[in-house]
Short mmCIF file of C-alpha atoms and ligand atoms in Angstrom, two decimals:
data_model
loop_
_atom_site.label_atom_id
_atom_site.label_comp_id
_atom_site.label_asym_id
_atom_site.label_seq_id
_atom_site.Cartn_x
_atom_site.Cartn_y
_atom_site.Cartn_z
CA MET A 1 0.00 0.00 0.00
CA ALA A 2 1.68 3.17 -1.12
CA TRP A 3 1.33 6.56 0.43
CA PHE A 4 3.48 9.61 0.49
CA THR A 5 3.33 13.08 1.88
CA ARG A 6 2.99 16.35 0.09
CA GLN A 7 3.91 19.72 1.51
CA LYS A 8 1.31 21.68 -0.37
CA PRO A 9 -1.38 22.41 -1.15
CA PRO A 10 -2.75 21.40 2.27
CA ILE A 11 -6.21 20.42 1.14
CA ASP A 12 -7.08 18.21 4.03
CA SER A 13 -5.10 17.88 7.21
CA ASP A 14 -5.11 14.95 9.56
CA PRO A 15 -5.73 16.21 13.12
CA ALA A 16 -3.67 13.34 14.47
CA ASP A 17 -0.71 14.45 12.40
CA ASP A 18 1.78 16.70 14.20
CA ASN A 19 2.85 18.32 10.99
CA GLU A 20 -0.39 19.71 9.63
CA LYS A 21 1.26 20.66 6.37
CA SER A 22 1.80 17.07 5.38
CA ILE A 23 -1.19 15.03 4.30
CA ARG A 24 -1.68 11.42 3.49
CA THR A 25 -2.91 10.61 0.05
CA GLU A 26 -3.30 6.93 0.74
CA GLY A 27 -5.45 5.23 -1.84
CA LEU A 28 -4.95 7.76 -4.63
CA TRP A 29 -1.54 6.51 -5.68
CA GLN A 30 0.13 3.17 -5.63
CA LYS A 31 3.63 1.90 -6.18
CA CYS A 32 4.09 -0.75 -8.84
CA ASP A 33 5.78 -3.86 -7.40
CA ALA A 34 7.48 -4.54 -10.72
CA CYS A 35 8.80 -1.20 -12.01
CA GLY A 36 8.76 0.74 -8.73
CA GLN A 37 7.02 3.74 -10.27
CA ILE A 38 4.31 5.65 -8.47
CA ILE A 39 1.16 5.43 -10.52
CA TRP A 40 -2.28 6.95 -10.23
CA ARG A 41 -4.58 4.25 -8.89
CA LYS A 42 -7.52 5.32 -11.04
CA ALA A 43 -5.43 4.96 -14.21
CA VAL A 44 -4.49 1.42 -13.16
CA GLU A 45 -8.10 0.52 -12.42
CA ASP A 46 -9.19 1.88 -15.80
CA ASN A 47 -6.49 -0.32 -17.34
CA LEU A 48 -7.95 -3.54 -15.79
CA ASN A 49 -5.44 -3.41 -12.91
CA VAL A 50 -2.45 -3.57 -15.25
CA CYS A 51 0.44 -1.13 -14.61
CA THR A 52 0.29 1.68 -17.16
CA LYS A 53 4.11 2.02 -17.10
CA CYS A 54 5.39 -1.54 -17.35
CA GLY A 55 2.39 -3.83 -17.94
CA HIS A 56 2.66 -5.63 -14.58
CA HIS A 57 -0.58 -7.46 -13.80
CA PHE A 58 -1.91 -6.64 -10.33
CA ARG A 59 -4.39 -9.04 -8.79
CA MET A 60 -8.04 -8.57 -9.59
CA GLY A 61 -11.12 -9.51 -7.59
CA ALA A 62 -13.60 -12.13 -8.80
CA ARG A 63 -16.47 -9.70 -9.32
CA GLU A 64 -14.34 -7.24 -11.31
CA ARG A 65 -13.22 -10.12 -13.51
CA LEU A 66 -16.77 -11.16 -14.26
CA LYS A 67 -17.73 -7.57 -15.01
CA PHE A 68 -15.01 -7.25 -17.60
CA LEU A 69 -15.53 -10.67 -19.20
CA PHE A 70 -19.32 -10.55 -19.56
CA ASP A 71 -20.85 -8.22 -22.15
CA ASP A 72 -21.89 -4.89 -20.60
CA ALA A 73 -20.87 -6.29 -17.17
CA VAL A 74 -24.22 -8.08 -17.03
CA PHE A 75 -24.43 -11.58 -15.57
CA THR A 76 -26.66 -13.85 -13.48
CA GLU A 77 -25.00 -15.13 -10.35
CA HIS A 78 -25.86 -18.62 -9.06
CA ASP A 79 -25.82 -20.23 -5.61
CA SER A 80 -24.52 -17.05 -3.97
CA GLY A 81 -26.09 -18.02 -0.62
CA MET A 82 -24.41 -21.42 -0.38
CA ARG A 83 -22.21 -21.67 2.71
CA SER A 84 -20.04 -24.23 4.46
CA THR A 85 -21.53 -26.31 7.27
CA ASP A 86 -18.13 -26.63 9.01
CA PRO A 87 -18.25 -30.44 8.84
CA LEU A 88 -15.14 -30.90 11.02
CA ASN A 89 -16.00 -28.30 13.69
CA PHE A 90 -12.60 -26.88 12.89
CA VAL A 91 -10.82 -24.46 15.18
CA ASP A 92 -7.36 -22.97 14.69
CA SER A 93 -6.52 -19.45 15.87
CA LYS A 94 -10.27 -18.93 15.68
CA SER A 95 -13.21 -21.14 14.80
CA TYR A 96 -13.86 -21.83 11.13
CA ILE A 97 -17.46 -20.62 11.56
CA GLN A 98 -16.13 -17.31 12.90
CA ARG A 99 -13.59 -17.08 10.08
CA LEU A 100 -16.32 -17.65 7.51
CA SER A 101 -18.52 -15.00 9.02
CA ASP A 102 -15.61 -12.49 9.17
CA MET A 103 -14.87 -13.24 5.53
CA ALA A 104 -18.51 -12.85 4.55
CA GLU A 105 -18.46 -9.42 6.14
CA SER A 106 -15.24 -8.22 4.50
CA THR A 107 -15.86 -9.66 1.01
CA GLU A 108 -19.68 -9.69 0.84
CA MET A 109 -19.42 -13.27 -0.37
CA ARG A 110 -20.40 -16.55 1.32
CA ASP A 111 -17.50 -18.53 -0.11
CA ALA A 112 -14.49 -18.18 -2.41
CA VAL A 113 -16.07 -18.46 -5.85
CA ILE A 114 -18.62 -16.56 -7.92
CA CYS A 115 -20.37 -18.68 -10.56
CA ALA A 116 -22.34 -16.85 -13.20
CA SER A 117 -23.99 -17.16 -16.60
CA GLY A 118 -24.16 -14.50 -19.24
CA LEU A 119 -22.97 -13.45 -22.65
CA MET A 120 -19.38 -13.08 -23.79
CA ASN A 121 -19.13 -11.40 -27.17
CA SER A 122 -22.80 -12.46 -27.67
CA ARG A 123 -22.16 -16.15 -26.85
CA SER A 124 -23.76 -17.80 -23.78
CA VAL A 125 -21.08 -18.95 -21.34
CA GLU A 126 -20.69 -20.02 -17.71
CA ILE A 127 -17.84 -18.36 -15.85
CA CYS A 128 -16.59 -19.22 -12.37
CA ALA A 129 -14.13 -16.81 -10.79
CA LEU A 130 -12.27 -17.56 -7.57
CA GLU A 131 -11.81 -14.80 -5.01
CA LEU A 132 -8.37 -14.81 -3.42
CA LYS A 133 -9.47 -12.52 -0.59
CA PHE A 134 -11.85 -15.19 0.72
CA ILE A 135 -9.55 -17.50 2.78
CA GLY A 136 -6.93 -17.38 0.02
CA GLY A 137 -9.39 -18.48 -2.67
CA SER A 138 -9.25 -21.92 -1.10
CA MET A 139 -11.44 -24.76 -2.31
CA GLY A 140 -13.77 -26.45 0.16
CA ALA A 141 -17.08 -28.22 -0.39
CA VAL A 142 -18.90 -25.02 -1.39
CA VAL A 143 -16.39 -24.05 -4.10
CA GLY A 144 -16.47 -27.65 -5.37
CA GLU A 145 -20.24 -27.83 -5.39
CA LYS A 146 -20.74 -24.42 -7.01
CA ILE A 147 -18.33 -25.22 -9.85
CA ALA A 148 -19.92 -28.68 -10.25
CA ARG A 149 -23.33 -27.01 -10.60
CA SER A 150 -21.88 -24.65 -13.21
CA ILE A 151 -20.71 -27.70 -15.14
CA GLU A 152 -24.23 -29.17 -14.87
CA ARG A 153 -25.69 -25.94 -16.26
CA CYS A 154 -23.18 -26.13 -19.13
CA LEU A 155 -24.33 -29.69 -19.87
CA LEU A 156 -27.99 -28.66 -19.70
CA HIS A 157 -27.71 -25.57 -21.90
CA LYS A 158 -24.80 -26.76 -24.07
CA THR A 159 -22.61 -23.83 -23.12
CA PRO A 160 -18.84 -23.62 -22.65
CA LEU A 161 -17.19 -23.25 -19.25
CA ILE A 162 -14.51 -20.78 -18.22
CA VAL A 163 -12.89 -20.91 -14.79
CA ILE A 164 -10.65 -18.08 -13.59
CA SER A 165 -8.43 -19.45 -10.82
CA ALA A 166 -6.77 -17.48 -8.04
CA SER A 167 -6.22 -19.81 -5.14
CA GLY A 168 -3.89 -21.14 -2.49
CA GLY A 169 -5.34 -24.64 -3.00
CA ALA A 170 -7.57 -26.94 -0.98
CA ARG A 171 -9.10 -25.54 2.22
CA MET A 172 -7.32 -26.80 5.30
CA GLN A 173 -10.37 -26.22 7.52
CA GLU A 174 -12.33 -28.84 5.59
CA GLY A 175 -9.53 -31.43 5.49
CA ALA A 176 -10.25 -34.50 3.37
CA ILE A 177 -13.62 -33.09 2.29
CA SER A 178 -11.84 -30.32 0.41
CA LEU A 179 -9.52 -32.89 -1.18
CA MET A 180 -12.57 -34.81 -2.43
CA GLN A 181 -13.47 -31.77 -4.54
CA LEU A 182 -10.42 -32.51 -6.73
CA ALA A 183 -11.90 -35.85 -7.76
CA LYS A 184 -15.46 -34.56 -7.93
CA LEU A 185 -14.57 -31.70 -10.29
CA SER A 186 -12.23 -33.83 -12.39
CA ALA A 187 -15.10 -36.30 -12.92
CA ALA A 188 -17.57 -33.52 -13.73
CA LEU A 189 -15.15 -32.00 -16.25
CA MET A 190 -14.87 -35.41 -17.90
CA GLN A 191 -18.63 -35.28 -18.53
CA LEU A 192 -18.20 -31.89 -20.13
CA ASP A 193 -15.49 -33.33 -22.34
CA GLU A 194 -17.69 -36.27 -23.32
CA ALA A 195 -20.46 -33.84 -24.28
CA GLY A 196 -18.00 -32.02 -26.56
CA LEU A 197 -18.27 -28.76 -24.64
CA PRO A 198 -15.12 -26.69 -24.30
CA TYR A 199 -13.59 -25.76 -20.97
CA ILE A 200 -11.06 -22.95 -20.77
CA SER A 201 -8.98 -22.57 -17.64
CA VAL A 202 -7.41 -19.21 -16.89
CA LEU A 203 -4.68 -19.31 -14.25
CA THR A 204 -3.97 -16.02 -12.51
CA ASP A 205 -1.59 -14.99 -9.75
CA PRO A 206 -1.43 -17.16 -7.66
CA THR A 207 -2.81 -20.58 -8.59
CA THR A 208 -1.36 -23.28 -6.36
CA GLY A 209 -2.00 -26.50 -4.44
CA GLY A 210 -5.11 -28.60 -4.98
CA VAL A 211 -6.63 -26.15 -7.45
CA THR A 212 -3.60 -26.53 -9.75
CA ALA A 213 -3.77 -30.28 -9.13
CA SER A 214 -7.37 -30.45 -10.37
CA PHE A 215 -9.54 -28.21 -12.52
CA ALA A 216 -7.02 -25.41 -13.18
CA MET A 217 -4.82 -27.73 -15.25
CA LEU A 218 -7.63 -29.68 -16.91
CA GLY A 219 -8.74 -27.11 -19.48
CA ASP A 220 -8.99 -27.82 -23.18
CA LEU A 221 -6.90 -24.70 -23.09
CA ASN A 222 -4.87 -23.75 -20.03
CA ILE A 223 -3.98 -20.10 -20.31
CA ALA A 224 -2.31 -17.83 -17.79
CA GLU A 225 -1.78 -14.16 -17.18
CA PRO A 226 1.80 -12.83 -17.43
CA GLY A 227 3.99 -13.23 -14.36
CA ALA A 228 1.52 -15.41 -12.43
CA LEU A 229 2.76 -17.78 -9.74
CA ILE A 230 1.52 -21.25 -10.65
CA GLY A 231 2.54 -24.44 -8.90
CA PHE A 232 1.59 -27.27 -6.61
CA ALA A 233 3.92 -27.01 -3.61
CA GLY A 234 5.86 -23.84 -2.75
CA PRO A 235 9.46 -23.48 -4.00
CA ARG A 236 10.98 -23.78 -0.49
CA VAL A 237 9.28 -27.13 0.14
CA ILE A 238 10.48 -28.44 -3.23
CA GLU A 239 14.05 -27.24 -2.64
CA GLN A 240 14.12 -28.95 0.74
CA THR A 241 12.72 -32.16 -0.72
CA ILE A 242 14.92 -32.49 -3.79
CA ARG A 243 17.91 -30.73 -2.15
CA GLN A 244 18.58 -28.68 -5.24
CA LYS A 245 18.43 -25.00 -6.06
CA LEU A 246 15.49 -24.21 -8.33
CA PRO A 247 16.06 -22.28 -11.56
CA GLU A 248 15.28 -18.58 -11.96
CA GLY A 249 11.62 -17.83 -12.64
CA PHE A 250 10.53 -21.31 -11.56
CA GLN A 251 6.69 -21.50 -11.19
CA LYS A 252 6.09 -18.28 -13.11
CA SER A 253 3.76 -18.52 -16.09
CA GLU A 254 6.54 -17.75 -18.61
CA PHE A 255 8.65 -20.64 -17.29
CA LEU A 256 5.66 -23.00 -17.36
CA LEU A 257 4.78 -22.05 -20.93
CA GLN A 258 8.36 -22.70 -21.99
CA HIS A 259 8.22 -26.16 -20.39
CA GLY A 260 4.90 -27.19 -21.89
CA PHE A 261 2.61 -26.83 -18.87
CA LEU A 262 0.56 -24.00 -20.39
CA ASP A 263 -0.91 -23.37 -23.82
CA ALA A 264 -0.63 -19.60 -23.83
CA ILE A 265 0.05 -16.47 -21.81
CA VAL A 266 -2.50 -13.79 -22.51
CA LYS A 267 -2.42 -10.18 -21.32
CA ARG A 268 -5.53 -9.19 -19.41
CA PRO A 269 -6.77 -6.54 -21.88
CA GLU A 270 -6.70 -9.21 -24.61
CA LEU A 271 -8.20 -11.99 -22.50
CA LYS A 272 -11.87 -11.62 -23.41
CA ASN A 273 -11.28 -11.62 -27.17
CA TYR A 274 -8.74 -14.42 -26.88
CA ILE A 275 -11.20 -16.69 -25.03
CA SER A 276 -13.96 -15.72 -27.40
CA ASN A 277 -11.87 -16.59 -30.48
CA ALA A 278 -10.81 -19.88 -28.91
CA LEU A 279 -14.44 -20.80 -28.26
CA SER A 280 -15.32 -20.00 -31.89
CA PHE A 281 -12.54 -22.37 -32.91
CA PHE A 282 -13.76 -25.16 -30.56
CA LEU A 283 -17.41 -24.82 -31.47
CA THR A 284 -17.19 -24.81 -35.26
ZN1 LIG B 301 4.89 -1.12 -13.30
#
């Protein structure tokens, strides 16, 4: 979070600030992690959260993604009220039920995915977008069930599926139940494949763990945004296990593309048309 002080003009002074001439402009400007330049936040937002100086892709929320992918930002959301039953009565630093309710308050979502139908360049599609801010975009029974229902809607209406991943993996608080979602979604995607309906997986920063190990890597096309962290286990765990230093750029989308794990890297402003063209190719 970038902020800096300005000496003048003193438009608005903070009473808690000893030096009344300096003001905080937190929120108006941000520093790019990649190029280090200070950029106007509004300009970045207007550019789909891509740095206007160097093209670095900042993270983007699930709802913003859906707004930019669906025509005129219009879509019908499904199963938005579905919530976890806390099957394990899980408690860590706080209870899972409490964590879920805190998350619901801060994100205005009940779980880590938004599943929606609508039009993309005039074609009916189902899009599921994971929300990283909701317990790290982790996949428990609700995420699994919501995506499975999206797949069922695809089968019913003969529409393609697009899943935008941003996730730390399976949800620890649901233990083995979250791991079962890997198998459940893999099986559901097989049905989609048998019905000849395309599935496009978009991997964004970061896509790791059980999500990478299931639906994120099962697309007819697996495409990623530039510079995204994509992997199963973290680099430190791998280094400790294999006792070797990992190469530069390991687990970044460019490295994965080079080694055959991805089909393409697509810049966010080009993503909608790219997916749309790919679907035209699959469906003709
Ligand atoms: Zn930049």
